Tab-separated table of C-alpha atoms and ligand atoms in Angstrom:
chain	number	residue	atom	x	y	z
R	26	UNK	CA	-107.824	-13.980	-28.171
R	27	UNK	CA	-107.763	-17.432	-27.183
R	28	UNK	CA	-104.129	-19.043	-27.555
R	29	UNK	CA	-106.070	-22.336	-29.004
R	30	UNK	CA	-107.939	-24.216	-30.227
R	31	UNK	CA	-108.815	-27.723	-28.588
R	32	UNK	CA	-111.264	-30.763	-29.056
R	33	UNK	CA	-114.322	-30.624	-27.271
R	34	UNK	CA	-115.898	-33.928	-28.244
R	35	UNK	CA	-115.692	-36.255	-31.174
R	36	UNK	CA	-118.331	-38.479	-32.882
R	37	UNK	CA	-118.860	-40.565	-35.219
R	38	UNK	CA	-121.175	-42.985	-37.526
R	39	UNK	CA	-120.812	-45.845	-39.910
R	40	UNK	CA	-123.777	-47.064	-41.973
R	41	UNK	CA	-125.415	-50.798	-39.969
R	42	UNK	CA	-124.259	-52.366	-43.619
R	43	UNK	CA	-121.013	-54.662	-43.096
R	44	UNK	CA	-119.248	-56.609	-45.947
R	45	UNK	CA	-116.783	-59.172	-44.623
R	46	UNK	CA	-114.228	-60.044	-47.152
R	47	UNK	CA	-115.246	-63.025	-47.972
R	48	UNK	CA	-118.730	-61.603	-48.302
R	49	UNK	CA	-117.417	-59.242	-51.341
R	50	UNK	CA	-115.151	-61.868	-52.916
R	51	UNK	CA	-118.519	-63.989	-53.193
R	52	UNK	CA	-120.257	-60.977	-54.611
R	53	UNK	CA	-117.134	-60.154	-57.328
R	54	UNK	CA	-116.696	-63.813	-58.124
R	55	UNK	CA	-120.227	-64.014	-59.675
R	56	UNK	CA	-118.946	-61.161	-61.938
R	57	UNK	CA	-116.196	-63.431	-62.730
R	58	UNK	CA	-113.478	-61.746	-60.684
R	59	UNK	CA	-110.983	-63.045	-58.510
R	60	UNK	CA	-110.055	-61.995	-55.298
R	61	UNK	CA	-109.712	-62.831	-51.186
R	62	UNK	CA	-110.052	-62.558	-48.034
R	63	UNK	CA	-106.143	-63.498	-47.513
R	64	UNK	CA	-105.199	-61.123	-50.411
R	65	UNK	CA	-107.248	-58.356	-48.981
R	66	UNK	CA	-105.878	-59.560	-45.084
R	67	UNK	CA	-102.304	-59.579	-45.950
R	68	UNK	CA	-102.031	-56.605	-48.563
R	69	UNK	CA	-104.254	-53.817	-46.821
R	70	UNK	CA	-105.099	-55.310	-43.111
R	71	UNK	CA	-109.103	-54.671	-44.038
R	72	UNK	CA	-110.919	-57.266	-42.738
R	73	UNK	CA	-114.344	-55.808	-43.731
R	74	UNK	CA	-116.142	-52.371	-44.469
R	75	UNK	CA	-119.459	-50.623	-44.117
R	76	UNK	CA	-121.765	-49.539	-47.388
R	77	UNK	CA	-124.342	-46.930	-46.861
R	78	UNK	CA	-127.774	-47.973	-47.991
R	79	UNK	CA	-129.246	-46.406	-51.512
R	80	UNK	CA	-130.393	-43.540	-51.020
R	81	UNK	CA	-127.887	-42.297	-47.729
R	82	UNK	CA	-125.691	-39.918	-48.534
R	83	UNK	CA	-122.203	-38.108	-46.824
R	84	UNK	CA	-124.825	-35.293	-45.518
R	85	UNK	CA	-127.171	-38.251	-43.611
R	86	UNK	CA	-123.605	-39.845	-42.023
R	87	UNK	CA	-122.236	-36.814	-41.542
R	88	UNK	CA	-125.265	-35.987	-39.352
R	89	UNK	CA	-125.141	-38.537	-37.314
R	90	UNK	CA	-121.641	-37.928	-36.602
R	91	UNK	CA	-121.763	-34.532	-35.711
R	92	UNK	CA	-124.544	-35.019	-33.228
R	93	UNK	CA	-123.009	-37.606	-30.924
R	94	UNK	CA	-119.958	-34.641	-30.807
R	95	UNK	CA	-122.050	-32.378	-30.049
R	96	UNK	CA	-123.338	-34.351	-27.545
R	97	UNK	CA	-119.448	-35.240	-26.344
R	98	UNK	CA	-118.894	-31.793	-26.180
R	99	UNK	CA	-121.896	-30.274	-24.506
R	100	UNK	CA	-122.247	-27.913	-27.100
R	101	UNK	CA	-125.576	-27.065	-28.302
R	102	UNK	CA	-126.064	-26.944	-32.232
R	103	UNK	CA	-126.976	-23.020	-31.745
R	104	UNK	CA	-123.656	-22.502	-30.165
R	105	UNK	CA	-121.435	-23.639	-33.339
R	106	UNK	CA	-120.293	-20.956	-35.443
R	107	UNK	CA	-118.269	-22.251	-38.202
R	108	UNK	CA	-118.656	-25.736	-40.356
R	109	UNK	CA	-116.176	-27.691	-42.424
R	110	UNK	CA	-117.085	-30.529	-44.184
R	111	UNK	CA	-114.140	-32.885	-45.520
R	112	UNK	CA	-115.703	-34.704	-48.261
R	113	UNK	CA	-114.697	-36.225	-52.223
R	114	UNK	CA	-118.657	-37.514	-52.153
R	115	UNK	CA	-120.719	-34.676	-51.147
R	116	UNK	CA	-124.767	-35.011	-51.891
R	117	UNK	CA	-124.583	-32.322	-54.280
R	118	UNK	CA	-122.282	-30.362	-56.568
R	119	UNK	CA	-123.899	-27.204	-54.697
R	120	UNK	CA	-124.725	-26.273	-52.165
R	121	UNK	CA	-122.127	-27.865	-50.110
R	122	UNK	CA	-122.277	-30.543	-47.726
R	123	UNK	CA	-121.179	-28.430	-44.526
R	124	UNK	CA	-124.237	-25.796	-45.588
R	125	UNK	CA	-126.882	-28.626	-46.055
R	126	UNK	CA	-125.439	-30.424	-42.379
R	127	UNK	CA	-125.691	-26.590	-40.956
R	128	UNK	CA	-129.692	-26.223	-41.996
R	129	UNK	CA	-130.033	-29.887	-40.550
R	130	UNK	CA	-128.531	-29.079	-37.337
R	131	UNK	CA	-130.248	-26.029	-36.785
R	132	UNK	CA	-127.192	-23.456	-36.731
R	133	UNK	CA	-127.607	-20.792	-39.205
R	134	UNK	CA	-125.751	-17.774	-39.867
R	135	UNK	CA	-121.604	-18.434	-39.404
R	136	UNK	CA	-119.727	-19.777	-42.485
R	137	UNK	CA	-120.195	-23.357	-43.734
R	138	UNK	CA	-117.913	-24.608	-46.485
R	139	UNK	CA	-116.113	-27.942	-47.453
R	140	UNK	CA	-112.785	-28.701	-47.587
R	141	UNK	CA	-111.849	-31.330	-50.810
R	142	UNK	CA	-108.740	-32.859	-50.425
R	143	UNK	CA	-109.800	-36.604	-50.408
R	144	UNK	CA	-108.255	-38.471	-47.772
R	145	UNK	CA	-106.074	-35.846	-46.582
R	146	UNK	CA	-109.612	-34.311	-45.888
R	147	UNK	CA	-109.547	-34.312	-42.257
R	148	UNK	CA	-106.313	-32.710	-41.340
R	149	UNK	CA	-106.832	-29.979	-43.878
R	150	UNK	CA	-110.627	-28.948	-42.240
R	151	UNK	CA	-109.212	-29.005	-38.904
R	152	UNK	CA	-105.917	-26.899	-40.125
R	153	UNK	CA	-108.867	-24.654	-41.216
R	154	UNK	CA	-111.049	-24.660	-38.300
R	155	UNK	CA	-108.303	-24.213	-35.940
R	156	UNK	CA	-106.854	-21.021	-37.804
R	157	UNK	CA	-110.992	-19.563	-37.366
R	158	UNK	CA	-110.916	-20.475	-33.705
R	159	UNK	CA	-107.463	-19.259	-32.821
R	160	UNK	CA	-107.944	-15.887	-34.797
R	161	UNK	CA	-110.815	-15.385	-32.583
R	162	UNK	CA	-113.473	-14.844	-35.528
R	163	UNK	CA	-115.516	-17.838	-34.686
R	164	UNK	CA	-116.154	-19.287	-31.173
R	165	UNK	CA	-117.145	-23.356	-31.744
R	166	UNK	CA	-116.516	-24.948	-34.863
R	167	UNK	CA	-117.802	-28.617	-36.021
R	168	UNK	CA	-115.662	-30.029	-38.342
R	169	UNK	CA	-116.810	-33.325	-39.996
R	170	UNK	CA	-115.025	-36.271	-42.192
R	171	UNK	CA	-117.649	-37.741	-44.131
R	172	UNK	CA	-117.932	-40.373	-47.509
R	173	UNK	CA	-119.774	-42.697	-49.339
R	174	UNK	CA	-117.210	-43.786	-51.587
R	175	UNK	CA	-118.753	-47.021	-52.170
R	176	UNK	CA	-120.779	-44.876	-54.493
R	177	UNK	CA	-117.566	-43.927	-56.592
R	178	UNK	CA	-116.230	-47.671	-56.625
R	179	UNK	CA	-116.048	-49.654	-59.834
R	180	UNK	CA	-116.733	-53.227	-58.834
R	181	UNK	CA	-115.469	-54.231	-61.807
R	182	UNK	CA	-111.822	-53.227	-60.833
R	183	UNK	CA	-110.462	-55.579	-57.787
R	184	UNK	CA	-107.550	-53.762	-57.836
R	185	UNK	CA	-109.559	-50.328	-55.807
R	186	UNK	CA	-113.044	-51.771	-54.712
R	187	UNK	CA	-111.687	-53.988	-51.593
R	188	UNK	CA	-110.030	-51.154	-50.683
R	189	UNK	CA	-112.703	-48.368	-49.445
R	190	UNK	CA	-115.235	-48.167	-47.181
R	191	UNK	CA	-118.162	-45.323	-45.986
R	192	UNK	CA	-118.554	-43.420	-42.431
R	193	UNK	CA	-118.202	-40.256	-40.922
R	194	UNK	CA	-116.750	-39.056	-38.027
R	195	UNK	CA	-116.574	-34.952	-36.473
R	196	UNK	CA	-114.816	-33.061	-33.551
R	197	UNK	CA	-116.083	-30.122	-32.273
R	198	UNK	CA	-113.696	-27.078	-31.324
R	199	UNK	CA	-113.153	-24.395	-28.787
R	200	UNK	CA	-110.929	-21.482	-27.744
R	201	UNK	CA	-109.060	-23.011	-24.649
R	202	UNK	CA	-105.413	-21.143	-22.810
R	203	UNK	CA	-104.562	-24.963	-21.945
R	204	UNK	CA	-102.237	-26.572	-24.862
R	205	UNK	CA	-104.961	-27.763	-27.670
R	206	UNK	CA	-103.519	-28.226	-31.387
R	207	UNK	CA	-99.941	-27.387	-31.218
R	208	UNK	CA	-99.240	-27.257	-34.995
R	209	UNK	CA	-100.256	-28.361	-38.237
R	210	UNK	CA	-98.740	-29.000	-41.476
R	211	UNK	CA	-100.256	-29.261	-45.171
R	212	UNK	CA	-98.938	-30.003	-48.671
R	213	UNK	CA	-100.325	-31.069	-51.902
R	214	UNK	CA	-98.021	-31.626	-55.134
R	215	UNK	CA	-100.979	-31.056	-57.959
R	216	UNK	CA	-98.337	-32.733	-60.696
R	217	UNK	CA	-99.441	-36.224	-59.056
R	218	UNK	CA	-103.381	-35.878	-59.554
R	219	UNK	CA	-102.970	-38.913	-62.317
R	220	UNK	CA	-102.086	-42.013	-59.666
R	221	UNK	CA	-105.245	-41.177	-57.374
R	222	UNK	CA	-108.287	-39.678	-59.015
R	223	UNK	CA	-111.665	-39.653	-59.677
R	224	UNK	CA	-111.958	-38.192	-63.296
R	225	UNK	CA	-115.515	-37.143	-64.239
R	226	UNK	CA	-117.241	-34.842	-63.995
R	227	UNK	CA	-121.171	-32.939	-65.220
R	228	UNK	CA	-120.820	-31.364	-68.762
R	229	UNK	CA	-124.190	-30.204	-70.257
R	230	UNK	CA	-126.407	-32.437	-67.986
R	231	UNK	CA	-124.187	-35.498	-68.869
R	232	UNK	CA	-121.312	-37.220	-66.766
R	233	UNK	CA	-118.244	-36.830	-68.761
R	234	UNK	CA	-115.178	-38.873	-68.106
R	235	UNK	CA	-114.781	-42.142	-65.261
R	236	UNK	CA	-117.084	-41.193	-63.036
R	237	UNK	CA	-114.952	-44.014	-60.727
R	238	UNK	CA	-112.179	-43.708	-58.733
R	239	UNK	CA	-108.664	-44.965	-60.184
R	240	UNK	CA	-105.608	-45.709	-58.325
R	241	UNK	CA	-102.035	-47.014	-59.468
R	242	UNK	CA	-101.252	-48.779	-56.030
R	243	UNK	CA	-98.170	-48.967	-55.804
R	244	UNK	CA	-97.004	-45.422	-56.892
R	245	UNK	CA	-99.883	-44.334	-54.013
R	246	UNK	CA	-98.068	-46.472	-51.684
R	247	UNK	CA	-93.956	-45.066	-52.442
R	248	UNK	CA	-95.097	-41.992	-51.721
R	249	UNK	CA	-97.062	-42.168	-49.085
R	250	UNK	CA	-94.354	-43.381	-46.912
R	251	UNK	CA	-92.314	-41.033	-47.819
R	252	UNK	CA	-94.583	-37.824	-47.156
R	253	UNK	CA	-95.963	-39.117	-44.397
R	254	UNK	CA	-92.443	-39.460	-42.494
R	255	UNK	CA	-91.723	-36.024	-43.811
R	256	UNK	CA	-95.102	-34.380	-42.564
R	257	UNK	CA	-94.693	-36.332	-39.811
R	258	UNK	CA	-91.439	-34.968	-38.678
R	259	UNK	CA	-92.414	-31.244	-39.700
R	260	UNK	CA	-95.182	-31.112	-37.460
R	261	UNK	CA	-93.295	-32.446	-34.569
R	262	UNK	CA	-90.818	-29.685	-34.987
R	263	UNK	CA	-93.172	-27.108	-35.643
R	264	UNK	CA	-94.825	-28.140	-32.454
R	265	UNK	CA	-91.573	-29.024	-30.327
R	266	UNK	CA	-92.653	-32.479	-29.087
R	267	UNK	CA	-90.403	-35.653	-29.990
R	268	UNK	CA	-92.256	-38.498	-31.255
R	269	UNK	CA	-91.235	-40.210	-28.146
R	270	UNK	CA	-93.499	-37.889	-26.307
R	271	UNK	CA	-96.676	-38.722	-28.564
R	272	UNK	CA	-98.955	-40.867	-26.877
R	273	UNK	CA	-100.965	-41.598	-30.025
R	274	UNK	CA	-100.591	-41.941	-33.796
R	275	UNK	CA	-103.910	-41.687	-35.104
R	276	UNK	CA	-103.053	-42.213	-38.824
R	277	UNK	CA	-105.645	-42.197	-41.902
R	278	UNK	CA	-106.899	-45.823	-42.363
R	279	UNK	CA	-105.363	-46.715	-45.722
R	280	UNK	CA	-103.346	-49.687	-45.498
R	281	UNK	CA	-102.127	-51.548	-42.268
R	282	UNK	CA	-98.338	-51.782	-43.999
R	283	UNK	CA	-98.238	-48.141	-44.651
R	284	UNK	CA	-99.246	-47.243	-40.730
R	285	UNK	CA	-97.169	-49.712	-39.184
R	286	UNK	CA	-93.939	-48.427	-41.798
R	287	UNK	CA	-94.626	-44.697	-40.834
R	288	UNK	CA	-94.969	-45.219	-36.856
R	289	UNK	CA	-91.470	-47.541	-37.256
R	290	UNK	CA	-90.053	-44.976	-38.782
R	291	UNK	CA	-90.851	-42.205	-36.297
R	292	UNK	CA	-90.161	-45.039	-33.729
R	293	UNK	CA	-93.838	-45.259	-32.229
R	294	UNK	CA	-94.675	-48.913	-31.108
R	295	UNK	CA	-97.385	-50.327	-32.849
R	296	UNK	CA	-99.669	-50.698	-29.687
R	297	UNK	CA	-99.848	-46.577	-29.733
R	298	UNK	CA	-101.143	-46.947	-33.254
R	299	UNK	CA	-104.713	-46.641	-33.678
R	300	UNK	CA	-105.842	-49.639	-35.885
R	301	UNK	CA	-109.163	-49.370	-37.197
R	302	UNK	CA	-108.534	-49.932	-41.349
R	303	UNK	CA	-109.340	-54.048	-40.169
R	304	UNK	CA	-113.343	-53.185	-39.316
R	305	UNK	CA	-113.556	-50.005	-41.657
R	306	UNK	CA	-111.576	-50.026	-44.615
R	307	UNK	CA	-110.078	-47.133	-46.104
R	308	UNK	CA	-113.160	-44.380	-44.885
R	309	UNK	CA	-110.990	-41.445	-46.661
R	310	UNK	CA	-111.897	-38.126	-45.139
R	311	UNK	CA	-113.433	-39.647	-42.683
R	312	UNK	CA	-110.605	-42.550	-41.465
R	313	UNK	CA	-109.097	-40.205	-38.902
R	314	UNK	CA	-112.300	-38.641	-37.065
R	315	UNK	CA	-113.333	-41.970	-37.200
R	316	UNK	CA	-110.290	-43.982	-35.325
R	317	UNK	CA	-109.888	-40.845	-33.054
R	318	UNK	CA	-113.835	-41.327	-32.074
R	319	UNK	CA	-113.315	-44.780	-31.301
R	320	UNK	CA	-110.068	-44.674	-29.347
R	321	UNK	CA	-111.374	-41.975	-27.317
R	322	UNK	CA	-115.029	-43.837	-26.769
R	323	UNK	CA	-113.221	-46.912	-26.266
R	324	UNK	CA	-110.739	-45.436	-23.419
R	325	UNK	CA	-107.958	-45.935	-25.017
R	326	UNK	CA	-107.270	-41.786	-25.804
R	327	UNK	CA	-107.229	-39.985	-22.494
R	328	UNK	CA	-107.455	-36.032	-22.021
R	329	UNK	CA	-104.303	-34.774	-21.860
R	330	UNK	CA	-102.584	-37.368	-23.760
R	331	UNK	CA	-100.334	-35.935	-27.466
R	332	UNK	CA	-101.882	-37.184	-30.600
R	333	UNK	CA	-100.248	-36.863	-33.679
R	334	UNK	CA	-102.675	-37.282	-37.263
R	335	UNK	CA	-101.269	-37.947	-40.365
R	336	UNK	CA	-103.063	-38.386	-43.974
R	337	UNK	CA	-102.016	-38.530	-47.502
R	338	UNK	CA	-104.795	-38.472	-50.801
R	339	UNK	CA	-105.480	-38.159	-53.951
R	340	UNK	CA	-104.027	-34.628	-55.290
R	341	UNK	CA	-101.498	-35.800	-54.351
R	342	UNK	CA	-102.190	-33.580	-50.917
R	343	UNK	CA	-101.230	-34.824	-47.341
R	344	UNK	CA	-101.242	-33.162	-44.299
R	345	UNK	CA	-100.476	-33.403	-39.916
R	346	UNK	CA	-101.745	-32.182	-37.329
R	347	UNK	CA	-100.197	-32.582	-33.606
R	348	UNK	CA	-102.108	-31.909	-30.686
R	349	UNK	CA	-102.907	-32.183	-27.782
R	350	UNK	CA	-106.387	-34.036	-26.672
H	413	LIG	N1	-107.393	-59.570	-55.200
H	413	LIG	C1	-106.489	-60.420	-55.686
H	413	LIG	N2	-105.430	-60.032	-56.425
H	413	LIG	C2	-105.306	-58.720	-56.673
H	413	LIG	C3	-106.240	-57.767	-56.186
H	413	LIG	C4	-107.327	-58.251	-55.424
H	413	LIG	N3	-108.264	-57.432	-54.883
H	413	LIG	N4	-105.849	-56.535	-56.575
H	413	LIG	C5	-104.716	-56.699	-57.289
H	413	LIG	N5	-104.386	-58.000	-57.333
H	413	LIG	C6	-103.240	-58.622	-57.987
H	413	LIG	C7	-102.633	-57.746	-59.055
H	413	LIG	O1	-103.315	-57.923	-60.272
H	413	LIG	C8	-101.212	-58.278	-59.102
H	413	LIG	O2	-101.202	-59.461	-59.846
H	413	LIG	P1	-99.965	-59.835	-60.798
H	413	LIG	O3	-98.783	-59.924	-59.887
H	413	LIG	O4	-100.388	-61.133	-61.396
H	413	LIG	O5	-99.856	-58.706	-61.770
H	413	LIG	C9	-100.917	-58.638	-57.659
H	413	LIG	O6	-102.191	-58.754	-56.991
H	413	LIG	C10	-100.097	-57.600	-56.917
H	413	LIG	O7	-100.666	-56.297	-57.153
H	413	LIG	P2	-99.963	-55.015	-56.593
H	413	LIG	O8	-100.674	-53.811	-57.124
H	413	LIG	O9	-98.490	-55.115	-56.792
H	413	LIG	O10	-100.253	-55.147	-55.031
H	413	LIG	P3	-99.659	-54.289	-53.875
H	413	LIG	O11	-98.862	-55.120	-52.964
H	413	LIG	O12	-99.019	-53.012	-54.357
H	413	LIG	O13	-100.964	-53.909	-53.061
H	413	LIG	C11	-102.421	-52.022	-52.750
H	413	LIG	C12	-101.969	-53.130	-53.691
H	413	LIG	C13	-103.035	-52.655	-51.524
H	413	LIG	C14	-103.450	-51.155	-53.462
H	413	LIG	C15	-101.211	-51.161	-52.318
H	413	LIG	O14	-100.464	-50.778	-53.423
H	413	LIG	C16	-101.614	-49.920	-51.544
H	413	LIG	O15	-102.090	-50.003	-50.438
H	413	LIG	N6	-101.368	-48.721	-52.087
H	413	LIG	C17	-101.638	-47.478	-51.403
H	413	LIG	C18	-103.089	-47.153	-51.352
H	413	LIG	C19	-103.290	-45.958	-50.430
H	413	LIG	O16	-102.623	-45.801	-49.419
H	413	LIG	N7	-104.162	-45.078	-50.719
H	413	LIG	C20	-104.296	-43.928	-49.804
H	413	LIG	C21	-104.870	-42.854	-50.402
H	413	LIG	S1	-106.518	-43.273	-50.866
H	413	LIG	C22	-107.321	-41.797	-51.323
H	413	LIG	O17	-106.780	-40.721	-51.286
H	413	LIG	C23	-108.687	-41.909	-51.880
């Protein structure tokens, strides 16, 4: 049995659509409402985001994404035995995403399921994956962050529409003796489901309830720095590296102020942060596949270098994972 699991390649996709903030503020002010490229800039960090076109859904970018890891990896689609899907926007309410992206890509017959814990997505699938590939029951797994919130966004409320953004990004998996992902660590307090949600949902043919996503913003952002510290911390433990010895925080794309806080905290220097929340916005399950594709494309992530990834979402659920790349 192989003693891990490690990263083989990573991918990833964001729709050609950008909105600067300006751009958006433009677009809401003809509605009458009032926002800014500063407020957006100094609050959150996002400098601009990408919106899928009408009619592309998290199945189409999550596509995308998992080809170009595939491709990373030099794995064949025939060769991948397992697929998780992290998604809050899938195409359909069945079958999932992960089973439509496994007819797509052309690898039929292992399990293919998706993983919903919004933007503690990510971690979770790969928690998931890893604990298949490690058990030795599957060989190469694809796991994929993918969204289209802008489909969920009420651009009526400036309070959660400049926050999000759509993409995907993937890794693909394999049994390796060498040191892959060292630990992982997962939580989710259910009692907090009313300060991040998406309420509605299909009764009798109908939507009933918001079919939009809500958020109270600041009760989001007290405890995210708090259980992102704590996961933080766990995971290190569990994995017995100090966070002096992580090369990389790769942490899920939310808000600049909540990143910078966490890595302070753990006392990683912000240059071993991977920033990408300026150009993408908060991606959910998709922000961390996403910043690890481009660090790693980008030269920035080298093998052999610690990573640490940290997310917390709507649930509440958040969730680490520290390994090694
Ligand atoms: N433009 C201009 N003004 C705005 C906007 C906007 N887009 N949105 C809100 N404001 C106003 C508010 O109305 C308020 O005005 P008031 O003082 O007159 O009442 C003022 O700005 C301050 O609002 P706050 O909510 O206090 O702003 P805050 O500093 O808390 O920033 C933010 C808001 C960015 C949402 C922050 O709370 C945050 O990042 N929270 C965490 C979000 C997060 O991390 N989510 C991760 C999980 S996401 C997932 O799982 C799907």
């Amino acid at each position: 049995m192989p003693i891990y699991s490690r990263i083989l390649g990573t991918g990833s996709y964001l729709p050609p659509k950008t909105v600067r903030n300006d751009e958006l503020a433009a677009q809401l002010a003809l509605e009458g409402i009032e926002t800014s490229d500063t407020w957006i800039v100094e609050r959150t960090g996002i400098r601009e985001r990408h919106f899928a076109a009408a009619g592309t859904g998290s199945v189409d970018l999550g596509e995308q994404a998992a080809r170009a890891a595939l491709q990373a990896a030099a794995v064949d689609p025939a060769q991948i035995d397992l697929v998780v899907v992290a998604t809050s926007t899938p195409d359909m309410i069945f079958p999932s995403d992960a089973a439509l992206l496994q007819a797509r890509l052309g690898c039929p017959g292992g399990p293919a399921f998706d993983v919903q814990a919004v933007c503690a997505g990510f971690v979770y699938a790969l928690s998931v994956a890893d604990q298949f590939v490690r058990a030795g029951s599957v060989r190469n797994a694809l796991v994929v962050g993918t969204e289209v919130f802008s489909q969920i966004l009420d651009f009526s409320d400036r309070t959660t529409c400049v926050l999000f953004g759509d993409g995907a990004g993937a890794v693909v998996l394999g049994p390796s003796q060498e040191p892959g992902i060292l630990a992982s660590a997962l939580h989710a307090d259910g009692r907090q489901a009313g300060i991040l949600r998406t309420p509605g949902c299909i009764r009798g043919g109908a939507v009933s309830g918001r079919p939009f996503l809500e958020m109270d913003g600041q009760a989001v952002f007290k405890q995210a720095v708090h259980v992102l510290e704590s996961v933080a911390r766990e995971v290190l433990e569990k994995g017995g590296r100090r966070a002096s010895e992580v090369d990389w925080l790769v942490p899920h794309q939310a808000n600049i102020r909540i990143m910078l806080h966490t890595a302070r905290k753990l006392g990683i220097p912000p240059e071993r942060v991977v920033q990408t929340v300026a150009s993408h916005g908060n991606t959910s399950a998709a922000s961390i596949p996403l910043a690890l594709d481009s660090a790693v494309r980008g030269g920035q992530i080298r093998r052999g270098q610690t990573l640490l990834l940290e997310a917390v979402g709507g649930g509440l659920t958040w969730g680490a994972s520290l390994l090694v790349y």
